[in-house]
Structures are given as C-alpha cells and as structure tokens.
PDB file of C-alpha atoms in Angstrom:
ATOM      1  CA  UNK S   1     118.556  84.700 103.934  1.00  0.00           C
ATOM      2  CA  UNK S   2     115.026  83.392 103.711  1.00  0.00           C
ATOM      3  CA  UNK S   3     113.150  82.675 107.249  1.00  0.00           C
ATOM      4  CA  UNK S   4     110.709  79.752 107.281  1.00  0.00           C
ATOM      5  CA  UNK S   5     107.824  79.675 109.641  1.00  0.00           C
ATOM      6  CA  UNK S   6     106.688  76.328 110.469  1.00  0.00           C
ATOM      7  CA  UNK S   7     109.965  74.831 108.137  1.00  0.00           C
ATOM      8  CA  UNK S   8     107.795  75.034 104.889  1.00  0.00           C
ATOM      9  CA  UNK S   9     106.330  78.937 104.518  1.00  0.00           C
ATOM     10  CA  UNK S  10     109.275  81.261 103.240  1.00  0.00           C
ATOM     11  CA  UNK S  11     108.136  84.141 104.533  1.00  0.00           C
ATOM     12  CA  UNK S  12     110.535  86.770 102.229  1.00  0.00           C
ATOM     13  CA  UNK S  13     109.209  84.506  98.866  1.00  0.00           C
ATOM     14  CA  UNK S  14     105.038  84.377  99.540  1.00  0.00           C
ATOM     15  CA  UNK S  15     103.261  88.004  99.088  1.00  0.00           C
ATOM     16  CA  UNK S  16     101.703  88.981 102.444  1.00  0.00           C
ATOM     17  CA  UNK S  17     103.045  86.711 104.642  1.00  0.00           C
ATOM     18  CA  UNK S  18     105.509  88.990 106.561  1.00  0.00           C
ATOM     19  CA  UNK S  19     102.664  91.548 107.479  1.00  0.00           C
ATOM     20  CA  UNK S  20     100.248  88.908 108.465  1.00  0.00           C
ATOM     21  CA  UNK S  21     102.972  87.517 110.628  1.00  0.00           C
ATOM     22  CA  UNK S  22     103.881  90.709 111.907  1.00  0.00           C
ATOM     23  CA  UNK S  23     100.002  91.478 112.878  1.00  0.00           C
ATOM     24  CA  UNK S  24      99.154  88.428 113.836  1.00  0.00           C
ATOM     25  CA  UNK S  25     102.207  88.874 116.420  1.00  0.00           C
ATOM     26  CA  UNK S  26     101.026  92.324 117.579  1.00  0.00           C
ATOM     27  CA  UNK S  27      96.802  90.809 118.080  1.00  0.00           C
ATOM     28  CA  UNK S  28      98.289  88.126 119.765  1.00  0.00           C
ATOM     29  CA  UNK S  29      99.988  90.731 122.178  1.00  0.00           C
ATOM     30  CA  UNK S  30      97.027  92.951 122.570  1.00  0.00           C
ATOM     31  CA  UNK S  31      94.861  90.353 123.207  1.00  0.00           C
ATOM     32  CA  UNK S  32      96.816  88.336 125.277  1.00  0.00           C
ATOM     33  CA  UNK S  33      97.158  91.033 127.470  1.00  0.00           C
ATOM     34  CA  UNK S  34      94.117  92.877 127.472  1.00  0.00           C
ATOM     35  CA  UNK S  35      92.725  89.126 128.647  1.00  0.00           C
ATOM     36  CA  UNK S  36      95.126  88.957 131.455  1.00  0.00           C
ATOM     37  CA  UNK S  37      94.397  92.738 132.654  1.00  0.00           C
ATOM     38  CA  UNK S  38      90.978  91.612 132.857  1.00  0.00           C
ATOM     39  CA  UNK S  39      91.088  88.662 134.459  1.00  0.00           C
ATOM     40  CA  UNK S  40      94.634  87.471 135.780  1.00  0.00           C
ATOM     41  CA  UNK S  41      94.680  83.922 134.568  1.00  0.00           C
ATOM     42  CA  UNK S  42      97.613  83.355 133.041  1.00  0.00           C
ATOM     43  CA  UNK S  43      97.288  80.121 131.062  1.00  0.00           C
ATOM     44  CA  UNK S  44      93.515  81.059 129.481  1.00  0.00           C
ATOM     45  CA  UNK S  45      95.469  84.985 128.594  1.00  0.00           C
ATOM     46  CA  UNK S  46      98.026  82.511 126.580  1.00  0.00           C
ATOM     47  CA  UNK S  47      95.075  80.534 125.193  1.00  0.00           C
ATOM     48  CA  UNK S  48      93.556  83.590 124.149  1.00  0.00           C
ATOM     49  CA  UNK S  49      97.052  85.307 123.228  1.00  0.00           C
ATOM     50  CA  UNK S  50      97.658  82.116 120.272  1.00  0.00           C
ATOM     51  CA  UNK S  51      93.872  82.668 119.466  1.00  0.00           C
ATOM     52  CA  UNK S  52      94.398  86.266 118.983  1.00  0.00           C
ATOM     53  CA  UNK S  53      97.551  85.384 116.911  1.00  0.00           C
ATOM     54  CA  UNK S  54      95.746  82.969 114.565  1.00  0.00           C
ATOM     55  CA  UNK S  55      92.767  85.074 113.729  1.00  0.00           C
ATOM     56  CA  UNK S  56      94.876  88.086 113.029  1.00  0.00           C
ATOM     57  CA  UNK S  57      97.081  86.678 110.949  1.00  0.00           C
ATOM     58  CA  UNK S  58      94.592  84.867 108.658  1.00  0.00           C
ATOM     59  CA  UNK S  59      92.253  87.841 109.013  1.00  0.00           C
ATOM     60  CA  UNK S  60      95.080  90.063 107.854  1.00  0.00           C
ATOM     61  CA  UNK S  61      96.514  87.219 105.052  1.00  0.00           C
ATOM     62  CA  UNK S  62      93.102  87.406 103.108  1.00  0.00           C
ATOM     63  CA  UNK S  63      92.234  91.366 103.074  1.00  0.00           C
ATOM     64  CA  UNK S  64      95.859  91.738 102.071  1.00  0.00           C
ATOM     65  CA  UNK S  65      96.263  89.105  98.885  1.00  0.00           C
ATOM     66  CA  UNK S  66      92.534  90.003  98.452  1.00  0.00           C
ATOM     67  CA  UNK S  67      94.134  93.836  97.961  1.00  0.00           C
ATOM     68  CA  UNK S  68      96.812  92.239  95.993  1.00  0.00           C
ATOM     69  CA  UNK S  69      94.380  90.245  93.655  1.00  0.00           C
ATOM     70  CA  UNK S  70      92.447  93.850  92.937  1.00  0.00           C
ATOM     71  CA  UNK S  71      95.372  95.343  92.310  1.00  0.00           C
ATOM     72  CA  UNK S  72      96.564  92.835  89.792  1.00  0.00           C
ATOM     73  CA  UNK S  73      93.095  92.848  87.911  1.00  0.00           C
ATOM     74  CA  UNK S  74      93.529  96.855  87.592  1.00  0.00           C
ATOM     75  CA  UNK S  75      96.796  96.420  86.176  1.00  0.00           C
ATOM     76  CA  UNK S  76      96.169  94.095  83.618  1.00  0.00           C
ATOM     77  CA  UNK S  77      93.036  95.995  82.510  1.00  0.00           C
ATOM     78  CA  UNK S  78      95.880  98.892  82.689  1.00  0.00           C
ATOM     79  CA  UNK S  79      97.972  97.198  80.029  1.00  0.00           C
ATOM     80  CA  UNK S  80      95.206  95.937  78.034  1.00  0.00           C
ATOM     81  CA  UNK S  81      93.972  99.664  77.550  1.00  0.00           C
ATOM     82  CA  UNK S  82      97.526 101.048  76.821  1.00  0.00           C
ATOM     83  CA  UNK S  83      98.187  98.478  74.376  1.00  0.00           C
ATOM     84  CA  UNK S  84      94.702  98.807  72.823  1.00  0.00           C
ATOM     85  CA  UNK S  85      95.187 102.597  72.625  1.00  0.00           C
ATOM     86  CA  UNK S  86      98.472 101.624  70.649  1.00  0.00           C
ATOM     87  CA  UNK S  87      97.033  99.079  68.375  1.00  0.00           C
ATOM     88  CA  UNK S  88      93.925 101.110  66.937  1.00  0.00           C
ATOM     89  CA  UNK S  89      95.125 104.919  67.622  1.00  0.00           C
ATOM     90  CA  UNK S  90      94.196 106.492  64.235  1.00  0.00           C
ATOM     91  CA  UNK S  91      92.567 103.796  62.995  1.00  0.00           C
ATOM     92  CA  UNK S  92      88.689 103.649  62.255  1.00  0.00           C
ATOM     93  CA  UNK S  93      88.192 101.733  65.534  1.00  0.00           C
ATOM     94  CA  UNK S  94      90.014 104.471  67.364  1.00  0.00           C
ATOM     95  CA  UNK S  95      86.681 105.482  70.061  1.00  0.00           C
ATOM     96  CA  UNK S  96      88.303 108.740  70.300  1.00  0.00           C
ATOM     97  CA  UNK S  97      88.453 109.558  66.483  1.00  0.00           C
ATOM     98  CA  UNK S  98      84.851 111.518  65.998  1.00  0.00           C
ATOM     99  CA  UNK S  99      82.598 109.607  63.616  1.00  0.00           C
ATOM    100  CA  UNK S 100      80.670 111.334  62.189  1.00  0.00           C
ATOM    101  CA  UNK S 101      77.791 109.758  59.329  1.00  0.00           C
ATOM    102  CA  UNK S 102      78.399 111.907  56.514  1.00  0.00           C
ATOM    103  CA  UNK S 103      82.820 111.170  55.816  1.00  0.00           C
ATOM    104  CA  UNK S 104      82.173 110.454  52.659  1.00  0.00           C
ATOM    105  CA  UNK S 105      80.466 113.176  50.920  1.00  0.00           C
ATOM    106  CA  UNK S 106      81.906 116.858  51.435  1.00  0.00           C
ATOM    107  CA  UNK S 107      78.450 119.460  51.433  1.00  0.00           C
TER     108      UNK S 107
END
C-alpha cells in the first residue's frame, strides 16, 4: 500500500521522501521540546515544533536527492567508461595500449 502525505505525495514512489518525513518528524520533536523545556509555553513550543518539522524535512529533502543526483552522475560516467573500455579495447584508441612513435619500422 502506498501512503500519501498531504493526498498528492506518495511517499513509497518519490526518492527521499520517507527519510525527510521521518527527520523532519524527529526535528520537529527535538525542537518542540527543547522550546518547551526552556520556556513552558505550550502553544509557541508547537509553533516552533511545525517550524522545526518544516525546515528539517526540506533541509533533509535537498542534501538527500542532492546525494542522489551525485550519485547518478557517477554512475553514468561509470557506464560510459565500461562501455568505452569495451568499444576501443585493443584498438588504436585503446589509452592503455603503449604508443610508442617508431611501430612501424623494426631497428
């Protein structure tokens, strides 16, 4: 079964979204919290608790799909290499065939 925050974000379909929820959840604890310890005003702590919820999760949603967009890159440079390596192994445009200036002639 697929969960959908907010009706329209499936959250088991869209890369990162269940750890930024599940961050966001655990700043929004923390912070709530921390903000209530300090101060004991309850509706500003649950203010401060959706705050801490928001920024978490979005700070969390970007470093992770900003990860995941690295990691893509790497792996298509990754399969570009391996089937490059393929293509011109033994060829003349193999770079790890030695070329030397003098193939031709045998002194």
């Amino acid at each position: 079964q697929s969960f959908k925050l907010l009706g329209f974000l499936d959250i088991k379909s869209v890369p990162c979204s269940r750890e930024s929820v599940l961050y966001g959840s655990v700043g929004s604890l923390v912070v709530g919290l921390g903000h209530f310890l300090a101060t004991s005003r309850v509706r500003r702590s649950c203010d401060f608790a959706v705050g801490g919820f928001i920024c978490t999760m979005l700070g969390y949603w970007f470093y992770c799909r900003y990860n995941l967009a690295q990691h893509r890159i790497r792996q298509r440079m990754l399969k570009e290499g391996m089937r490059n390596k393929i293509l011109f192994e033994g060829s003349s445009l193999d770079p790890e065939r030695k070329q030397t200036g003098n193939e031709g002639s045998n002194s």
